[in-house]
């Protein structure tokens, strides 16, 4: 259970704050909802309290976890897939997982593909959404400026993986 003021992450929208907890009657049944607000963009969602686990709602990471996340990005493996439909479905599944490392794989794979070949409109939108999910959480965790966090993410994603020492 989350409380008003808790910072949470919605897997498909990014990080925000629980602004309120309300009860509403829908189709003859009264349910409790979190009122979720994102600081950037002003998106407001009502999330059914009973569905939070199924949706993948989670608390934001700690500042130490955010630093460790950035350090791991260059080592993340990304398998190139030339089949657009299969690649899109794999990336969508990664986004829905809510796992920050999986979302970073989406960003890394799409940014590398964009630098080599360009992206379709759908993949360009997916890249934007994936970056927004990561940046919204890291900016909340570290109190950073959105643009600076995005620039740091871009640098980490494009950094080559260090070679293992033999």
CSV table of N, CA and C in Angstrom, one decimal:
chain,number,residue,atom,x,y,z
A,1,UNK,N,0.9,-1.2,0.0
A,1,UNK,CA,0.0,0.0,0.0
A,1,UNK,C,0.9,1.2,0.0
A,2,UNK,N,0.5,2.2,-0.8
A,2,UNK,CA,1.2,3.4,-0.9
A,2,UNK,C,0.4,4.5,-0.2
A,3,UNK,N,1.0,5.6,0.1
A,3,UNK,CA,0.4,6.7,0.8
A,3,UNK,C,0.5,8.0,0.1
A,4,UNK,N,-0.3,9.0,0.4
A,4,UNK,CA,-0.2,10.3,-0.3
A,4,UNK,C,1.2,10.8,0.0
A,5,UNK,N,1.8,11.3,-1.1
A,5,UNK,CA,3.2,11.8,-1.0
A,5,UNK,C,4.2,10.8,-1.4
A,6,UNK,N,3.9,9.5,-1.5
A,6,UNK,CA,4.9,8.5,-1.9
A,6,UNK,C,5.2,8.7,-3.4
A,7,UNK,N,6.5,8.5,-3.7
A,7,UNK,CA,7.0,8.6,-5.1
A,7,UNK,C,7.0,7.1,-5.6
A,8,UNK,N,6.3,7.0,-6.8
A,8,UNK,CA,6.1,5.7,-7.4
A,8,UNK,C,6.5,5.7,-8.8
A,9,UNK,N,6.5,4.5,-9.5
A,9,UNK,CA,6.8,4.4,-10.9
A,9,UNK,C,5.7,3.6,-11.5
A,10,UNK,N,5.1,4.1,-12.6
A,10,UNK,CA,4.2,3.4,-13.4
A,10,UNK,C,5.0,2.9,-14.6
A,11,UNK,N,5.0,1.6,-14.9
A,11,UNK,CA,5.9,1.0,-15.9
A,11,UNK,C,5.7,1.7,-17.3
A,12,UNK,N,4.6,2.2,-17.6
A,12,UNK,CA,4.4,2.7,-19.0
A,12,UNK,C,4.4,4.3,-19.0
A,13,UNK,N,4.5,4.9,-17.9
A,13,UNK,CA,4.4,6.4,-17.8
A,13,UNK,C,5.6,7.0,-17.1
A,14,UNK,N,6.2,6.3,-16.2
A,14,UNK,CA,7.4,6.8,-15.5
A,14,UNK,C,7.0,7.2,-14.1
A,15,UNK,N,7.8,8.0,-13.5
A,15,UNK,CA,7.7,8.3,-12.0
A,15,UNK,C,6.9,9.5,-11.8
A,16,UNK,N,6.3,9.5,-10.6
A,16,UNK,CA,5.4,10.6,-10.1
A,16,UNK,C,5.1,10.4,-8.7
A,17,UNK,N,4.1,11.1,-8.2
A,17,UNK,CA,3.8,11.1,-6.8
A,17,UNK,C,2.3,10.8,-6.6
A,18,UNK,N,2.0,10.1,-5.5
A,18,UNK,CA,0.6,9.8,-5.2
A,18,UNK,C,0.1,11.1,-4.6
A,19,UNK,N,-0.8,11.7,-5.3
A,19,UNK,CA,-1.4,13.0,-4.9
A,19,UNK,C,-2.6,12.9,-3.9
A,20,UNK,N,-3.3,11.8,-4.1
A,20,UNK,CA,-4.5,11.5,-3.3
A,20,UNK,C,-4.9,10.1,-3.4
A,21,UNK,N,-5.8,9.6,-2.5
A,21,UNK,CA,-6.4,8.3,-2.6
A,21,UNK,C,-7.9,8.6,-2.5
A,22,UNK,N,-8.6,8.1,-3.5
A,22,UNK,CA,-10.0,8.4,-3.6
A,22,UNK,C,-10.8,7.1,-3.8
A,23,UNK,N,-12.1,7.2,-3.5
A,23,UNK,CA,-13.0,6.1,-3.7
A,23,UNK,C,-14.0,6.6,-4.8
A,24,UNK,N,-14.2,5.8,-5.8
A,24,UNK,CA,-15.2,6.1,-6.8
A,24,UNK,C,-16.0,4.9,-7.1
A,25,UNK,N,-17.3,5.2,-7.5
A,25,UNK,CA,-18.2,4.1,-7.9
A,25,UNK,C,-18.2,4.0,-9.4
A,26,UNK,N,-17.8,2.8,-9.8
A,26,UNK,CA,-17.8,2.5,-11.3
A,26,UNK,C,-18.5,1.2,-11.5
A,27,UNK,N,-19.4,1.2,-12.4
A,27,UNK,CA,-20.3,0.1,-12.8
A,27,UNK,C,-20.9,-0.6,-11.5
A,28,UNK,N,-21.4,0.3,-10.6
A,28,UNK,CA,-22.1,-0.2,-9.4
A,28,UNK,C,-21.2,-0.7,-8.3
A,29,UNK,N,-19.9,-0.6,-8.5
A,29,UNK,CA,-18.9,-1.1,-7.5
A,29,UNK,C,-18.0,0.0,-7.1
A,30,UNK,N,-17.8,0.2,-5.8
A,30,UNK,CA,-16.9,1.3,-5.2
A,30,UNK,C,-15.5,0.7,-5.1
A,31,UNK,N,-14.6,1.4,-5.7
A,31,UNK,CA,-13.2,1.0,-5.7
A,31,UNK,C,-12.3,2.2,-5.2
A,32,UNK,N,-11.2,1.8,-4.6
A,32,UNK,CA,-10.2,2.8,-4.2
A,32,UNK,C,-9.1,3.0,-5.3
A,33,UNK,N,-8.8,4.3,-5.5
A,33,UNK,CA,-7.8,4.6,-6.6
A,33,UNK,C,-6.8,5.6,-6.0
A,34,UNK,N,-5.5,5.4,-6.5
A,34,UNK,CA,-4.5,6.3,-6.3
A,34,UNK,C,-4.6,7.4,-7.3
A,35,UNK,N,-4.5,8.6,-7.0
A,35,UNK,CA,-4.4,9.7,-8.0
A,35,UNK,C,-2.9,10.0,-8.1
A,36,UNK,N,-2.4,9.6,-9.3
A,36,UNK,CA,-1.0,9.6,-9.6
A,36,UNK,C,-0.7,10.8,-10.5
A,37,UNK,N,0.3,11.7,-10.1
A,37,UNK,CA,0.6,12.9,-10.9
A,37,UNK,C,2.1,12.8,-11.2
A,38,UNK,N,2.4,13.2,-12.5
A,38,UNK,CA,3.8,13.3,-12.9
A,38,UNK,C,4.2,14.7,-12.9
A,39,UNK,N,5.3,15.0,-12.3
A,39,UNK,CA,5.8,16.4,-12.2
A,39,UNK,C,6.1,17.0,-13.6
A,40,UNK,N,6.6,16.2,-14.5
A,40,UNK,CA,6.9,16.7,-15.8
A,40,UNK,C,5.8,16.3,-16.8
A,41,UNK,N,5.2,17.2,-17.4
A,41,UNK,CA,4.1,16.9,-18.4
A,41,UNK,C,2.7,17.0,-17.8
A,42,UNK,N,2.6,17.0,-16.4
A,42,UNK,CA,1.4,17.2,-15.8
A,42,UNK,C,0.4,16.1,-15.9
A,43,UNK,N,0.8,14.9,-16.4
A,43,UNK,CA,-0.1,13.7,-16.5
A,43,UNK,C,-0.7,13.3,-15.2
A,44,UNK,N,-2.0,13.1,-15.1
A,44,UNK,CA,-2.7,12.6,-13.9
A,44,UNK,C,-3.4,11.3,-14.3
A,45,UNK,N,-3.2,10.3,-13.5
A,45,UNK,CA,-3.9,9.0,-13.7
A,45,UNK,C,-4.6,8.6,-12.4
A,46,UNK,N,-5.6,7.8,-12.6
A,46,UNK,CA,-6.3,7.2,-11.4
A,46,UNK,C,-5.9,5.7,-11.6
A,47,UNK,N,-5.2,5.2,-10.6
A,47,UNK,CA,-4.8,3.8,-10.7
A,47,UNK,C,-5.5,3.0,-9.6
A,48,UNK,N,-6.2,1.9,-10.0
A,48,UNK,CA,-6.9,1.1,-9.0
A,48,UNK,C,-6.0,0.5,-8.0
A,49,UNK,N,-6.2,0.7,-6.7
A,49,UNK,CA,-5.3,0.2,-5.7
A,49,UNK,C,-5.2,-1.3,-5.8
A,50,UNK,N,-6.3,-2.0,-6.1
A,50,UNK,CA,-6.3,-3.4,-6.2
A,50,UNK,C,-5.5,-4.0,-7.4
A,51,UNK,N,-5.2,-3.2,-8.4
A,51,UNK,CA,-4.5,-3.6,-9.6
A,51,UNK,C,-3.0,-3.2,-9.6
A,52,UNK,N,-2.5,-2.5,-8.6
A,52,UNK,CA,-1.2,-2.0,-8.6
A,52,UNK,C,-0.1,-3.0,-8.9
A,53,UNK,N,-0.2,-4.2,-8.2
A,53,UNK,CA,0.8,-5.2,-8.3
A,53,UNK,C,0.8,-5.8,-9.8
A,54,UNK,N,-0.4,-6.0,-10.3
A,54,UNK,CA,-0.6,-6.5,-11.6
A,54,UNK,C,0.0,-5.6,-12.7
A,55,UNK,N,-0.3,-4.3,-12.5
A,55,UNK,CA,0.2,-3.3,-13.4
A,55,UNK,C,1.7,-3.1,-13.3
A,56,UNK,N,2.3,-3.4,-12.2
A,56,UNK,CA,3.7,-3.2,-12.0
A,56,UNK,C,4.1,-1.9,-11.3
A,57,UNK,N,3.2,-1.3,-10.6
A,57,UNK,CA,3.5,-0.1,-9.9
A,57,UNK,C,4.5,-0.4,-8.8
A,58,UNK,N,5.6,0.4,-8.6
A,58,UNK,CA,6.6,0.1,-7.6
A,58,UNK,C,7.1,1.5,-7.0
A,59,UNK,N,7.7,1.4,-5.9
A,59,UNK,CA,8.4,2.6,-5.3
A,59,UNK,C,9.6,2.9,-6.1
A,60,UNK,N,10.0,4.2,-6.1
A,60,UNK,CA,11.2,4.6,-6.9
A,60,UNK,C,12.4,4.1,-6.2
A,61,UNK,N,13.5,4.0,-7.0
A,61,UNK,CA,14.7,3.5,-6.5
A,61,UNK,C,15.4,4.5,-5.6
A,62,UNK,N,16.4,4.1,-4.9
A,62,UNK,CA,17.2,5.0,-4.0
A,62,UNK,C,18.3,5.8,-4.8
A,63,UNK,N,18.8,6.8,-4.3
A,63,UNK,CA,19.9,7.5,-5.0
A,63,UNK,C,21.1,6.6,-5.2
A,64,UNK,N,21.4,5.7,-4.3
A,64,UNK,CA,22.6,4.8,-4.5
A,64,UNK,C,22.2,3.8,-5.7
A,65,UNK,N,21.0,3.4,-5.7
A,65,UNK,CA,20.6,2.5,-6.8
A,65,UNK,C,20.6,3.2,-8.2
A,66,UNK,N,20.3,4.5,-8.2
A,66,UNK,CA,20.3,5.3,-9.4
A,66,UNK,C,21.8,5.4,-9.9
A,67,UNK,N,22.7,5.6,-9.0
A,67,UNK,CA,24.1,5.7,-9.4
A,67,UNK,C,24.6,4.3,-10.0
A,68,UNK,N,24.2,3.2,-9.3
A,68,UNK,CA,24.6,1.9,-9.7
A,68,UNK,C,24.0,1.6,-11.1
A,69,UNK,N,22.8,2.1,-11.3
A,69,UNK,CA,22.1,1.9,-12.6
A,69,UNK,C,22.9,2.5,-13.7
A,70,UNK,N,23.4,3.8,-13.6
A,70,UNK,CA,24.1,4.4,-14.6
A,70,UNK,C,25.5,3.7,-14.9
A,71,UNK,N,26.1,3.2,-13.8
A,71,UNK,CA,27.3,2.4,-14.0
A,71,UNK,C,27.1,1.2,-14.8
A,72,UNK,N,25.9,0.5,-14.7
A,72,UNK,CA,25.7,-0.7,-15.4
A,72,UNK,C,25.3,-0.6,-16.8
A,73,UNK,N,24.8,0.6,-17.2
A,73,UNK,CA,24.3,0.8,-18.6
A,73,UNK,C,25.3,0.4,-19.7
A,74,UNK,N,26.6,0.8,-19.6
A,74,UNK,CA,27.5,0.4,-20.7
A,74,UNK,C,27.6,-1.1,-20.8
A,75,UNK,N,27.4,-1.9,-19.8
A,75,UNK,CA,27.6,-3.3,-19.8
A,75,UNK,C,26.3,-4.1,-20.3
A,76,UNK,N,25.2,-3.4,-20.4
A,76,UNK,CA,23.9,-4.0,-20.8
A,76,UNK,C,24.1,-4.6,-22.2
A,77,UNK,N,23.7,-5.9,-22.3
A,77,UNK,CA,23.7,-6.6,-23.6
A,77,UNK,C,22.4,-6.2,-24.4
A,78,UNK,N,22.6,-5.9,-25.6
A,78,UNK,CA,21.4,-5.7,-26.5
A,78,UNK,C,21.6,-6.6,-27.7
A,79,UNK,N,20.6,-7.4,-28.0
A,79,UNK,CA,20.6,-8.3,-29.1
A,79,UNK,C,19.9,-7.6,-30.3
A,80,UNK,N,20.6,-7.4,-31.4
A,80,UNK,CA,20.0,-6.8,-32.5
A,80,UNK,C,19.0,-7.8,-33.2
A,81,UNK,N,17.8,-7.3,-33.5
A,81,UNK,CA,16.8,-8.2,-34.2
A,81,UNK,C,16.4,-7.4,-35.4
A,82,UNK,N,16.6,-8.0,-36.6
A,82,UNK,CA,16.2,-7.3,-37.8
A,82,UNK,C,14.7,-7.3,-38.2
A,83,UNK,N,14.0,-8.2,-37.5
A,83,UNK,CA,12.6,-8.3,-37.8
A,83,UNK,C,11.9,-7.2,-37.0
A,84,UNK,N,11.3,-6.1,-37.7
A,84,UNK,CA,10.7,-5.0,-37.0
A,84,UNK,C,9.7,-5.4,-36.0
A,85,UNK,N,8.7,-6.2,-36.4
A,85,UNK,CA,7.6,-6.6,-35.6
A,85,UNK,C,8.1,-7.3,-34.3
A,86,UNK,N,9.0,-8.2,-34.5
A,86,UNK,CA,9.4,-9.0,-33.3
A,86,UNK,C,10.2,-8.1,-32.4
A,87,UNK,N,11.1,-7.2,-32.9
A,87,UNK,CA,11.8,-6.3,-32.1
A,87,UNK,C,10.9,-5.3,-31.3
A,88,UNK,N,9.9,-4.8,-32.0
A,88,UNK,CA,8.9,-3.9,-31.4
A,88,UNK,C,8.2,-4.7,-30.2
A,89,UNK,N,7.8,-5.9,-30.4
A,89,UNK,CA,7.1,-6.7,-29.4
A,89,UNK,C,8.0,-6.9,-28.2
A,90,UNK,N,9.3,-7.3,-28.5
A,90,UNK,CA,10.2,-7.5,-27.4
A,90,UNK,C,10.5,-6.3,-26.6
A,91,UNK,N,10.6,-5.1,-27.3
A,91,UNK,CA,10.8,-3.9,-26.6
A,91,UNK,C,9.6,-3.5,-25.8
A,92,UNK,N,8.4,-3.7,-26.3
A,92,UNK,CA,7.2,-3.4,-25.6
A,92,UNK,C,7.1,-4.2,-24.3
A,93,UNK,N,7.5,-5.5,-24.4
A,93,UNK,CA,7.5,-6.3,-23.2
A,93,UNK,C,8.5,-5.9,-22.2
A,94,UNK,N,9.6,-5.4,-22.6
A,94,UNK,CA,10.6,-4.8,-21.7
A,94,UNK,C,10.1,-3.6,-21.0
A,95,UNK,N,9.4,-2.7,-21.7
A,95,UNK,CA,8.9,-1.5,-21.1
A,95,UNK,C,7.8,-1.9,-20.1
A,96,UNK,N,7.0,-2.8,-20.4
A,96,UNK,CA,5.9,-3.2,-19.5
A,96,UNK,C,6.4,-3.9,-18.2
A,97,UNK,N,7.6,-4.4,-18.3
A,97,UNK,CA,8.2,-5.1,-17.1
A,97,UNK,C,8.4,-4.2,-15.9
A,98,UNK,N,8.6,-2.9,-16.2
A,98,UNK,CA,8.8,-1.9,-15.1
A,98,UNK,C,10.3,-2.0,-14.6
A,99,UNK,N,11.1,-2.9,-15.1
A,99,UNK,CA,12.5,-3.0,-14.7
A,99,UNK,C,13.3,-2.0,-15.4
A,100,UNK,N,14.0,-1.1,-14.6
A,100,UNK,CA,14.7,0.0,-15.1
A,100,UNK,C,15.8,-0.5,-16.1
A,101,UNK,N,16.5,-1.6,-15.8
A,101,UNK,CA,17.5,-2.2,-16.6
A,101,UNK,C,16.9,-2.6,-18.0
A,102,UNK,N,15.7,-3.2,-18.0
A,102,UNK,CA,15.1,-3.6,-19.2
A,102,UNK,C,14.7,-2.4,-20.1
A,103,UNK,N,14.2,-1.4,-19.4
A,103,UNK,CA,13.9,-0.1,-20.1
A,103,UNK,C,15.2,0.5,-20.7
A,104,UNK,N,16.3,0.4,-20.0
A,104,UNK,CA,17.5,0.9,-20.5
A,104,UNK,C,18.0,0.1,-21.7
A,105,UNK,N,17.7,-1.2,-21.7
A,105,UNK,CA,18.0,-2.1,-22.9
A,105,UNK,C,17.3,-1.6,-24.1
A,106,UNK,N,16.0,-1.2,-23.9
A,106,UNK,CA,15.2,-0.6,-25.0
A,106,UNK,C,15.9,0.7,-25.6
A,107,UNK,N,16.2,1.5,-24.6
A,107,UNK,CA,16.8,2.8,-25.0
A,107,UNK,C,18.1,2.5,-25.8
A,108,UNK,N,19.0,1.7,-25.2
A,108,UNK,CA,20.3,1.4,-25.8
A,108,UNK,C,20.1,0.8,-27.2
A,109,UNK,N,19.2,-0.2,-27.3
A,109,UNK,CA,19.0,-0.8,-28.6
A,109,UNK,C,18.5,0.1,-29.7
A,110,UNK,N,17.5,0.9,-29.3
A,110,UNK,CA,16.9,1.9,-30.3
A,110,UNK,C,17.9,3.0,-30.6
A,111,UNK,N,18.6,3.5,-29.6
A,111,UNK,CA,19.6,4.6,-29.9
A,111,UNK,C,20.7,4.1,-30.9
A,112,UNK,N,21.2,2.9,-30.6
A,112,UNK,CA,22.2,2.3,-31.5
A,112,UNK,C,21.6,2.1,-32.9
A,113,UNK,N,20.4,1.6,-33.0
A,113,UNK,CA,19.8,1.4,-34.3
A,113,UNK,C,19.6,2.7,-35.0
A,114,UNK,N,19.2,3.7,-34.3
A,114,UNK,CA,18.9,5.0,-34.9
A,114,UNK,C,20.2,5.6,-35.4
A,115,UNK,N,21.3,5.4,-34.7
A,115,UNK,CA,22.6,5.9,-35.2
A,115,UNK,C,23.1,5.2,-36.5
A,116,UNK,N,22.7,3.9,-36.7
A,116,UNK,CA,23.1,3.2,-37.8
A,116,UNK,C,22.1,3.3,-39.0
A,117,UNK,N,20.8,3.2,-38.7
A,117,UNK,CA,19.9,3.1,-39.8
A,117,UNK,C,18.7,4.1,-39.7
A,118,UNK,N,18.5,4.7,-38.6
A,118,UNK,CA,17.3,5.5,-38.4
A,118,UNK,C,16.2,4.6,-37.9
A,119,UNK,N,15.1,5.2,-37.4
A,119,UNK,CA,14.0,4.5,-36.8
A,119,UNK,C,12.7,4.8,-37.5
A,120,UNK,N,11.8,3.8,-37.4
A,120,UNK,CA,10.5,4.1,-37.9
A,120,UNK,C,9.8,5.0,-36.9
A,121,UNK,N,8.7,5.6,-37.3
A,121,UNK,CA,7.9,6.5,-36.4
A,121,UNK,C,7.5,5.8,-35.1
A,122,UNK,N,7.1,4.5,-35.2
A,122,UNK,CA,6.7,3.8,-34.0
A,122,UNK,C,7.9,3.6,-33.0
A,123,UNK,N,9.0,3.3,-33.6
A,123,UNK,CA,10.2,3.0,-32.7
A,123,UNK,C,10.7,4.4,-32.2
A,124,UNK,N,10.6,5.4,-32.9
A,124,UNK,CA,11.1,6.7,-32.4
A,124,UNK,C,10.2,7.1,-31.3
A,125,UNK,N,8.9,6.9,-31.3
A,125,UNK,CA,8.0,7.2,-30.2
A,125,UNK,C,8.3,6.3,-29.0
A,126,UNK,N,8.6,5.0,-29.3
A,126,UNK,CA,8.9,4.1,-28.2
A,126,UNK,C,10.2,4.5,-27.5
A,127,UNK,N,11.2,5.0,-28.3
A,127,UNK,CA,12.5,5.5,-27.7
A,127,UNK,C,12.2,6.7,-26.8
A,128,UNK,N,11.4,7.6,-27.3
A,128,UNK,CA,11.0,8.8,-26.5
A,128,UNK,C,10.4,8.4,-25.2
A,129,UNK,N,9.4,7.5,-25.3
A,129,UNK,CA,8.7,7.0,-24.1
A,129,UNK,C,9.6,6.3,-23.1
A,130,UNK,N,10.5,5.4,-23.6
A,130,UNK,CA,11.4,4.7,-22.7
A,130,UNK,C,12.4,5.7,-22.0
A,131,UNK,N,12.9,6.7,-22.8
A,131,UNK,CA,13.8,7.6,-22.1
A,131,UNK,C,13.0,8.4,-21.1
A,132,UNK,N,11.8,8.8,-21.3
A,132,UNK,CA,11.0,9.5,-20.4
A,132,UNK,C,10.7,8.7,-19.1
A,133,UNK,N,10.5,7.4,-19.2
A,133,UNK,CA,10.3,6.6,-18.1
A,133,UNK,C,11.6,6.6,-17.2
A,134,UNK,N,12.7,6.4,-17.8
A,134,UNK,CA,14.0,6.4,-17.0
A,134,UNK,C,14.3,7.8,-16.4
A,135,UNK,N,14.2,8.8,-17.3
A,135,UNK,CA,14.6,10.2,-16.8
A,135,UNK,C,13.7,10.7,-15.8
A,136,UNK,N,12.4,10.4,-15.9
A,136,UNK,CA,11.4,10.9,-14.8
A,136,UNK,C,11.8,10.3,-13.5
A,137,UNK,N,12.2,9.1,-13.4
A,137,UNK,CA,12.5,8.4,-12.1
A,137,UNK,C,13.8,9.0,-11.6
A,138,UNK,N,14.9,9.0,-12.4
A,138,UNK,CA,16.2,9.5,-12.0
A,138,UNK,C,16.1,10.9,-11.5
A,139,UNK,N,15.4,11.8,-12.3
A,139,UNK,CA,15.3,13.2,-11.9
A,139,UNK,C,14.6,13.3,-10.6
A,140,UNK,N,13.6,12.5,-10.3
A,140,UNK,CA,12.9,12.6,-9.0
A,140,UNK,C,13.8,12.1,-7.9
A,141,UNK,N,14.5,11.0,-8.1
A,141,UNK,CA,15.4,10.4,-7.1
A,141,UNK,C,16.6,11.4,-6.8
A,142,UNK,N,17.2,11.9,-7.8
A,142,UNK,CA,18.4,12.7,-7.5
A,142,UNK,C,18.1,14.2,-7.5
A,143,UNK,N,16.8,14.6,-7.7
A,143,UNK,CA,16.5,16.0,-7.6
A,143,UNK,C,17.2,16.8,-8.8
A,144,UNK,N,17.4,16.0,-9.9
A,144,UNK,CA,18.1,16.6,-11.0
A,144,UNK,C,17.2,17.3,-12.0
A,145,UNK,N,17.8,18.0,-12.9
A,145,UNK,CA,17.1,18.7,-14.0
A,145,UNK,C,16.9,17.7,-15.1
A,146,UNK,N,15.7,17.6,-15.6
A,146,UNK,CA,15.3,16.6,-16.6
A,146,UNK,C,16.2,16.6,-17.8
A,147,UNK,N,16.6,17.7,-18.3
A,147,UNK,CA,17.5,17.7,-19.5
A,147,UNK,C,18.9,17.2,-19.2
A,148,UNK,N,19.4,17.5,-18.0
A,148,UNK,CA,20.7,17.0,-17.6
A,148,UNK,C,20.7,15.5,-17.4
A,149,UNK,N,19.6,15.0,-16.8
A,149,UNK,CA,19.5,13.6,-16.6
A,149,UNK,C,19.4,12.9,-18.0
A,150,UNK,N,18.7,13.4,-18.9
A,150,UNK,CA,18.6,12.8,-20.2
A,150,UNK,C,19.9,12.8,-20.9
A,151,UNK,N,20.7,13.9,-20.8
A,151,UNK,CA,22.0,14.0,-21.4
A,151,UNK,C,22.9,12.9,-20.8
A,152,UNK,N,22.8,12.7,-19.5
A,152,UNK,CA,23.7,11.7,-18.8
A,152,UNK,C,23.3,10.3,-19.3
A,153,UNK,N,22.0,10.1,-19.5
A,153,UNK,CA,21.5,8.8,-20.0
A,153,UNK,C,22.0,8.6,-21.4
A,154,UNK,N,22.0,9.6,-22.2
A,154,UNK,CA,22.4,9.4,-23.6
A,154,UNK,C,23.9,9.1,-23.6
A,155,UNK,N,24.7,9.7,-22.8
A,155,UNK,CA,26.2,9.5,-22.7
A,155,UNK,C,26.4,8.0,-22.3
A,156,UNK,N,25.7,7.6,-21.2
A,156,UNK,CA,25.9,6.2,-20.7
A,156,UNK,C,25.5,5.2,-21.7
A,157,UNK,N,24.4,5.4,-22.4
A,157,UNK,CA,23.9,4.4,-23.4
A,157,UNK,C,24.9,4.3,-24.6
A,158,UNK,N,25.5,5.4,-25.0
A,158,UNK,CA,26.4,5.3,-26.2
A,158,UNK,C,27.8,5.0,-25.8
A,159,UNK,N,28.1,4.9,-24.5
A,159,UNK,CA,29.5,4.6,-24.1
A,159,UNK,C,29.7,3.1,-24.4
A,160,UNK,N,30.9,2.8,-25.0
A,160,UNK,CA,31.2,1.4,-25.2
A,160,UNK,C,31.4,0.6,-23.9
A,161,UNK,N,31.1,-0.7,-23.9
A,161,UNK,CA,31.3,-1.5,-22.7
A,161,UNK,C,32.8,-1.7,-22.5
A,162,UNK,N,33.2,-1.6,-21.3
A,162,UNK,CA,34.6,-1.8,-21.0
A,162,UNK,C,35.0,-3.3,-21.4
A,163,UNK,N,36.3,-3.4,-21.9
A,163,UNK,CA,36.7,-4.8,-22.2
A,163,UNK,C,37.2,-5.5,-21.0
A,164,UNK,N,36.8,-6.7,-20.8
A,164,UNK,CA,37.3,-7.5,-19.7
A,164,UNK,C,38.8,-7.7,-19.7
A,165,UNK,N,39.4,-7.7,-18.6
A,165,UNK,CA,40.8,-7.9,-18.5
A,165,UNK,C,41.2,-9.3,-18.6
A,166,UNK,N,42.1,-9.7,-19.4
A,166,UNK,CA,42.5,-11.1,-19.6
A,166,UNK,C,43.5,-11.5,-18.6
